[in-house]
Amino acid sequence: MTTGTAEFAKRLDQTADDTEALLAKLLADTVEKEEIVRPRRLIEAMRYSSLGGGKRLRPFLVVESAAVFGVPRNAALMAGAALECIHCYSLIHDDLPAMDNSDLRRGRPTLHKTYDDATAILAGDALLTIAFDIITRDEIHRDAGVRLALTRALARASGVGGMAGGQMLDLAGEGRFGDREPVDVARLQQMKTGALLRFGCIAGAILGQSSEKEYLALDDFGRALGEAFQIADDLLDVEGDAAALGKQTGQDAALGKTTFVTQLGIDGAKQRVRDLLARADAALSVFGPKGDVLRAAARFVAERRN
């Protein structure tokens, strides 16, 4: 393990621990001002799907992109926690019988298997909603304009032109609504998976009130990293081990999905990942050594085994 890789691993683990602690606090039974009551079953379901697992890559990207600009870590962690709530909500809904119909997530039964469909739907709804409570809090940034820009960016990454829209395109490509619709895999990926990862990268630029050049650099890095992540995911669905992944493999083929692997083949997909790593590295050149941890993050995404 190189020094850079070791530092990356240490920082990834620390952010995961810090995010876990912050989410546990944010998703506690304690009622916030203007709330009436937090139903026990709902809050337990939200915690079941948000705590005790995951690499917390998305909050890590927020923290490390913000660190480039010297943003206080606690502020970046709060923004990262909001992003993680969106991510966890999306996993709950993706796993539902009406969507991907998955039984296993992070090595445990999915939420609707542990509770029921209705609880899972409401837990996802509540995580989506609390994310925007969190992202607008004063402690994230003293400038309301910065908080507004961050909130708008998260909404667009999550919604009809981002993750939710990407999921719709994915279902249409499976033929859920009639004949299979043609799938532009790169565009689908940019929306369904890539939009939240990209947000993790540009969030630091927004919090740091960066120059346009710096923003565009992190934007390009985020897009390259997001695509590399999805290709790695597609490859793991074909070549990965279910025990290591903590979820079923072969799901894409079973559902007839069009993926980077079906379009490019295994060797072509792996070459595309190498090209994306080079693009990500080039995008970070504007930051010099300050971008080293993010460079390591891109390699981690491309080479991950779970």
Short mmCIF file of C-alpha atoms in Angstrom, two decimals:
data_model
loop_
_atom_site.label_atom_id
_atom_site.label_comp_id
_atom_site.label_asym_id
_atom_site.label_seq_id
_atom_site.Cartn_x
_atom_site.Cartn_y
_atom_site.Cartn_z
CA MET A 1 0.00 0.00 0.00
CA THR A 2 1.49 3.37 -1.05
CA THR A 3 1.55 6.38 1.25
CA GLY A 4 -1.18 8.08 -0.81
CA THR A 5 -3.37 4.98 -0.76
CA ALA A 6 -2.86 4.55 2.99
CA GLU A 7 -3.82 8.19 3.62
CA PHE A 8 -6.89 7.79 1.44
CA ALA A 9 -7.99 4.65 3.30
CA LYS A 10 -7.50 6.37 6.65
CA ARG A 11 -9.51 9.40 5.61
CA LEU A 12 -12.26 7.32 4.03
CA ASP A 13 -12.65 5.32 7.24
CA GLN A 14 -12.65 8.48 9.37
CA THR A 15 -15.33 10.12 7.24
CA ALA A 16 -17.41 6.94 7.39
CA ASP A 17 -17.18 6.97 11.19
CA ASP A 18 -17.98 10.67 11.42
CA THR A 19 -20.90 10.35 9.01
CA GLU A 20 -22.28 7.40 10.96
CA ALA A 21 -22.18 9.40 14.20
CA LEU A 22 -23.80 12.44 12.58
CA LEU A 23 -26.56 10.41 10.93
CA ALA A 24 -27.27 8.66 14.24
CA LYS A 25 -27.76 12.08 15.80
CA LEU A 26 -29.85 13.48 12.94
CA LEU A 27 -32.05 10.36 12.86
CA ALA A 28 -32.57 10.14 16.61
CA ASP A 29 -35.95 10.03 18.34
CA THR A 30 -35.50 13.65 19.41
CA VAL A 31 -38.17 15.89 17.92
CA GLU A 32 -36.87 19.00 16.14
CA LYS A 33 -38.52 22.40 16.38
CA GLU A 34 -41.80 22.49 14.40
CA GLU A 35 -41.97 18.69 14.22
CA ILE A 36 -44.82 17.05 16.13
CA VAL A 37 -43.64 13.48 16.74
CA ARG A 38 -41.22 11.03 15.14
CA PRO A 39 -43.10 7.71 14.87
CA ARG A 40 -40.94 4.96 16.31
CA ARG A 41 -41.45 2.44 13.50
CA LEU A 42 -40.60 5.06 10.86
CA ILE A 43 -37.46 6.35 12.56
CA GLU A 44 -36.29 2.77 13.23
CA ALA A 45 -36.76 1.91 9.55
CA MET A 46 -34.83 5.02 8.50
CA ARG A 47 -32.00 4.08 10.83
CA TYR A 48 -32.00 0.46 9.66
CA SER A 49 -31.26 1.55 6.10
CA SER A 50 -28.90 4.41 6.94
CA LEU A 51 -26.71 3.20 9.79
CA GLY A 52 -24.28 0.36 10.26
CA GLY A 53 -22.95 -0.06 6.76
CA GLY A 54 -21.61 1.40 3.58
CA LYS A 55 -18.34 3.02 2.60
CA ARG A 56 -19.89 6.53 2.75
CA LEU A 57 -18.17 7.42 -0.51
CA ARG A 58 -20.57 10.26 -1.30
CA PRO A 59 -20.05 12.14 1.99
CA PHE A 60 -16.33 11.48 1.59
CA LEU A 61 -16.37 13.25 -1.78
CA VAL A 62 -18.11 16.24 -0.21
CA VAL A 63 -15.61 16.40 2.65
CA GLU A 64 -12.54 16.03 0.44
CA SER A 65 -13.68 18.38 -2.33
CA ALA A 66 -14.47 20.95 0.37
CA ALA A 67 -11.08 20.39 2.02
CA VAL A 68 -9.40 21.61 -1.17
CA PHE A 69 -10.81 25.06 -0.34
CA GLY A 70 -10.29 24.92 3.43
CA VAL A 71 -14.01 24.56 4.22
CA PRO A 72 -14.62 23.61 7.88
CA ARG A 73 -14.96 19.83 8.14
CA ASN A 74 -18.14 19.95 10.25
CA ALA A 75 -19.93 21.98 7.60
CA ALA A 76 -18.88 19.57 4.86
CA LEU A 77 -19.94 16.58 6.96
CA MET A 78 -23.39 18.08 7.38
CA ALA A 79 -23.74 18.52 3.62
CA GLY A 80 -22.41 14.99 3.16
CA ALA A 81 -25.00 13.63 5.58
CA ALA A 82 -27.77 15.22 3.52
CA LEU A 83 -26.37 13.58 0.40
CA GLU A 84 -26.15 10.22 2.15
CA CYS A 85 -29.82 10.46 3.18
CA ILE A 86 -30.72 10.88 -0.50
CA HIS A 87 -28.54 7.90 -1.42
CA CYS A 88 -30.05 5.67 1.29
CA TYR A 89 -33.60 6.64 0.29
CA SER A 90 -32.81 5.70 -3.31
CA LEU A 91 -31.55 2.26 -2.24
CA ILE A 92 -34.71 1.58 -0.24
CA HIS A 93 -36.94 2.42 -3.21
CA ASP A 94 -34.70 0.66 -5.76
CA ASP A 95 -34.96 -2.55 -3.74
CA LEU A 96 -38.77 -2.57 -3.68
CA PRO A 97 -40.69 -5.28 -5.61
CA ALA A 98 -41.99 -2.66 -8.04
CA MET A 99 -38.44 -1.64 -8.91
CA ASP A 100 -35.47 -4.05 -8.72
CA ASN A 101 -37.14 -6.50 -6.30
CA SER A 102 -33.99 -7.16 -4.26
CA ASP A 103 -33.83 -9.26 -1.11
CA LEU A 104 -30.34 -8.33 0.07
CA ARG A 105 -28.55 -5.04 0.67
CA ARG A 106 -25.18 -4.62 2.43
CA GLY A 107 -25.34 -8.25 3.52
CA ARG A 108 -28.70 -7.83 5.27
CA PRO A 109 -32.33 -8.28 4.22
CA THR A 110 -33.61 -5.22 2.42
CA LEU A 111 -35.88 -2.86 4.33
CA HIS A 112 -39.15 -4.04 2.82
CA LYS A 113 -38.21 -7.63 3.71
CA THR A 114 -37.43 -6.70 7.30
CA TYR A 115 -40.48 -4.46 7.72
CA ASP A 116 -42.99 -4.17 4.86
CA ASP A 117 -43.48 -2.29 1.59
CA ALA A 118 -45.45 0.59 3.09
CA THR A 119 -42.88 1.24 5.82
CA ALA A 120 -40.09 1.08 3.24
CA ILE A 121 -41.82 3.62 0.99
CA LEU A 122 -42.39 6.03 3.87
CA ALA A 123 -38.86 5.59 5.21
CA GLY A 124 -37.53 6.50 1.76
CA ASP A 125 -39.85 9.49 1.57
CA ALA A 126 -38.75 10.66 5.01
CA LEU A 127 -35.03 10.31 4.20
CA LEU A 128 -35.50 12.28 0.99
CA THR A 129 -37.31 15.02 2.88
CA ILE A 130 -34.94 15.24 5.84
CA ALA A 131 -32.04 15.64 3.42
CA PHE A 132 -33.38 19.08 2.48
CA ASP A 133 -33.92 19.95 6.13
CA ILE A 134 -30.24 19.17 6.72
CA ILE A 135 -28.79 20.87 3.62
CA THR A 136 -30.44 24.20 4.46
CA ARG A 137 -29.19 24.42 8.06
CA ASP A 138 -27.29 27.53 9.08
CA GLU A 139 -24.24 25.60 10.29
CA ILE A 140 -23.43 24.51 6.73
CA HIS A 141 -22.54 28.06 5.64
CA ARG A 142 -23.18 31.55 6.96
CA ASP A 143 -24.13 32.78 3.46
CA ALA A 144 -27.75 31.90 2.63
CA GLY A 145 -26.89 32.23 -1.07
CA VAL A 146 -24.36 29.40 -0.74
CA ARG A 147 -26.92 27.23 1.06
CA LEU A 148 -29.46 27.98 -1.67
CA ALA A 149 -27.01 27.02 -4.43
CA LEU A 150 -26.14 23.82 -2.59
CA THR A 151 -29.82 22.95 -2.09
CA ARG A 152 -30.69 23.59 -5.73
CA ALA A 153 -27.75 21.46 -6.90
CA LEU A 154 -28.80 18.57 -4.64
CA ALA A 155 -32.41 18.80 -5.80
CA ARG A 156 -31.41 18.69 -9.45
CA ALA A 157 -29.02 15.79 -8.88
CA SER A 158 -31.79 13.85 -7.11
CA GLY A 159 -34.83 14.62 -9.20
CA VAL A 160 -36.45 14.36 -12.60
CA GLY A 161 -33.32 15.38 -14.51
CA GLY A 162 -31.02 13.38 -12.26
CA MET A 163 -31.31 10.21 -10.21
CA ALA A 164 -35.11 9.73 -10.30
CA GLY A 165 -35.22 10.41 -14.02
CA GLY A 166 -32.37 7.96 -14.57
CA GLN A 167 -34.27 5.27 -12.72
CA MET A 168 -37.27 5.86 -15.00
CA LEU A 169 -35.06 5.50 -18.10
CA ASP A 170 -33.64 2.29 -16.65
CA LEU A 171 -37.10 0.80 -16.12
CA ALA A 172 -38.19 1.84 -19.61
CA GLY A 173 -35.13 0.12 -21.02
CA GLU A 174 -36.19 -3.09 -19.27
CA GLY A 175 -39.56 -2.93 -21.01
CA ARG A 176 -41.56 -2.22 -17.87
CA PHE A 177 -44.01 0.01 -19.71
CA GLY A 178 -44.40 -1.93 -22.93
CA ASP A 179 -41.74 -2.54 -25.55
CA ARG A 180 -38.14 -2.00 -24.47
CA GLU A 181 -37.07 1.56 -25.15
CA PRO A 182 -33.60 2.28 -26.59
CA VAL A 183 -31.11 3.04 -23.84
CA ASP A 184 -28.30 5.60 -24.00
CA VAL A 185 -26.22 3.95 -21.28
CA ALA A 186 -23.89 6.89 -20.77
CA ARG A 187 -26.76 9.36 -20.29
CA LEU A 188 -28.69 6.95 -18.06
CA GLN A 189 -25.59 6.51 -15.89
CA GLN A 190 -25.01 10.26 -15.64
CA MET A 191 -28.48 10.54 -14.17
CA LYS A 192 -29.18 7.41 -12.13
CA THR A 193 -25.78 6.88 -10.50
CA GLY A 194 -23.51 9.68 -11.60
CA ALA A 195 -25.61 12.68 -10.58
CA LEU A 196 -25.21 12.12 -6.83
CA LEU A 197 -21.51 11.32 -7.14
CA ARG A 198 -20.99 14.45 -9.22
CA PHE A 199 -22.86 16.47 -6.58
CA GLY A 200 -20.43 15.14 -3.98
CA CYS A 201 -17.61 16.71 -5.97
CA ILE A 202 -19.17 20.07 -6.88
CA ALA A 203 -20.52 20.52 -3.35
CA GLY A 204 -17.01 21.33 -2.19
CA ALA A 205 -16.67 23.96 -4.88
CA ILE A 206 -20.00 25.52 -3.89
CA LEU A 207 -19.13 25.51 -0.19
CA GLY A 208 -15.67 26.88 -0.96
CA GLN A 209 -17.05 29.61 -3.25
CA SER A 210 -14.56 28.51 -5.87
CA SER A 211 -13.59 30.15 -9.12
CA GLU A 212 -15.37 29.02 -12.30
CA LYS A 213 -12.22 27.18 -13.39
CA GLU A 214 -12.07 25.25 -10.11
CA TYR A 215 -15.79 24.46 -10.25
CA LEU A 216 -15.52 23.12 -13.80
CA ALA A 217 -12.52 21.01 -12.83
CA LEU A 218 -14.44 19.32 -10.02
CA ASP A 219 -17.48 19.01 -12.26
CA ASP A 220 -15.45 17.15 -14.90
CA PHE A 221 -13.78 15.02 -12.24
CA GLY A 222 -17.18 14.13 -10.79
CA ARG A 223 -18.56 13.13 -14.17
CA ALA A 224 -15.56 10.91 -14.91
CA LEU A 225 -15.68 9.33 -11.46
CA GLY A 226 -19.43 8.72 -11.72
CA GLU A 227 -19.09 6.88 -15.02
CA ALA A 228 -16.14 4.84 -13.72
CA PHE A 229 -18.21 3.90 -10.67
CA GLN A 230 -21.08 2.63 -12.80
CA ILE A 231 -18.82 0.63 -15.11
CA ALA A 232 -17.15 -0.95 -12.09
CA ASP A 233 -20.61 -1.76 -10.75
CA ASP A 234 -21.63 -3.34 -14.06
CA LEU A 235 -18.44 -5.42 -14.06
CA LEU A 236 -19.02 -6.53 -10.47
CA ASP A 237 -22.52 -7.70 -11.37
CA VAL A 238 -20.90 -10.02 -13.92
CA GLU A 239 -17.62 -10.94 -12.23
CA GLY A 240 -18.20 -10.13 -8.56
CA ASP A 241 -18.85 -12.34 -5.56
CA ALA A 242 -22.24 -11.97 -3.90
CA ALA A 243 -20.84 -12.55 -0.40
CA ALA A 244 -18.26 -9.80 -0.85
CA LEU A 245 -20.77 -7.44 -2.43
CA GLY A 246 -23.48 -8.04 0.16
CA LYS A 247 -26.13 -8.28 -2.57
CA GLN A 248 -27.14 -10.58 -5.39
CA THR A 249 -25.04 -10.68 -8.56
CA GLY A 250 -26.37 -11.32 -12.05
CA GLN A 251 -29.28 -8.95 -11.46
CA ASP A 252 -28.64 -6.90 -14.58
CA ALA A 253 -28.78 -9.95 -16.87
CA ALA A 254 -31.85 -11.31 -15.08
CA LEU A 255 -33.68 -8.03 -15.64
CA GLY A 256 -32.44 -7.68 -19.22
CA LYS A 257 -30.71 -4.38 -18.51
CA THR A 258 -28.51 -2.66 -21.06
CA THR A 259 -25.21 -1.87 -19.33
CA PHE A 260 -21.72 -0.73 -20.21
CA VAL A 261 -20.69 -4.39 -20.19
CA THR A 262 -23.42 -5.44 -22.63
CA GLN A 263 -22.47 -2.55 -24.91
CA LEU A 264 -18.68 -2.57 -24.65
CA GLY A 265 -17.91 -6.12 -23.52
CA ILE A 266 -15.78 -6.87 -20.45
CA ASP A 267 -12.47 -5.85 -22.00
CA GLY A 268 -13.95 -2.72 -23.56
CA ALA A 269 -15.52 -1.71 -20.25
CA LYS A 270 -12.22 -2.13 -18.44
CA GLN A 271 -10.43 0.01 -21.03
CA ARG A 272 -13.12 2.67 -20.65
CA VAL A 273 -12.43 2.75 -16.90
CA ARG A 274 -8.72 3.31 -17.55
CA ASP A 275 -9.55 6.19 -19.90
CA LEU A 276 -11.83 7.72 -17.28
CA LEU A 277 -9.12 7.52 -14.63
CA ALA A 278 -6.79 9.46 -16.91
CA ARG A 279 -9.53 12.06 -17.45
CA ALA A 280 -10.18 12.35 -13.72
CA ASP A 281 -6.48 12.82 -13.03
CA ALA A 282 -6.22 15.52 -15.68
CA ALA A 283 -9.23 17.36 -14.29
CA LEU A 284 -7.58 17.62 -10.87
CA SER A 285 -4.33 19.05 -12.22
CA VAL A 286 -5.49 22.58 -11.38
CA PHE A 287 -5.33 21.70 -7.66
CA GLY A 288 -1.84 20.16 -7.63
CA PRO A 289 -1.09 18.07 -4.52
CA LYS A 290 -4.35 19.22 -2.91
CA GLY A 291 -6.15 16.88 -5.30
CA ASP A 292 -4.18 13.76 -4.33
CA VAL A 293 -6.85 12.30 -2.02
CA LEU A 294 -9.50 12.76 -4.70
CA ARG A 295 -7.19 11.06 -7.21
CA ALA A 296 -6.93 8.11 -4.84
CA ALA A 297 -10.73 8.10 -4.56
CA ALA A 298 -11.03 7.71 -8.33
CA ARG A 299 -8.65 4.73 -8.28
CA PHE A 300 -10.58 3.22 -5.39
CA VAL A 301 -13.85 3.53 -7.31
CA ALA A 302 -12.37 1.96 -10.43
CA GLU A 303 -10.65 -0.92 -8.64
CA ARG A 304 -13.20 -1.74 -5.95
CA ARG A 305 -14.30 -5.32 -5.34
CA ASN A 306 -17.45 -4.59 -3.36
#
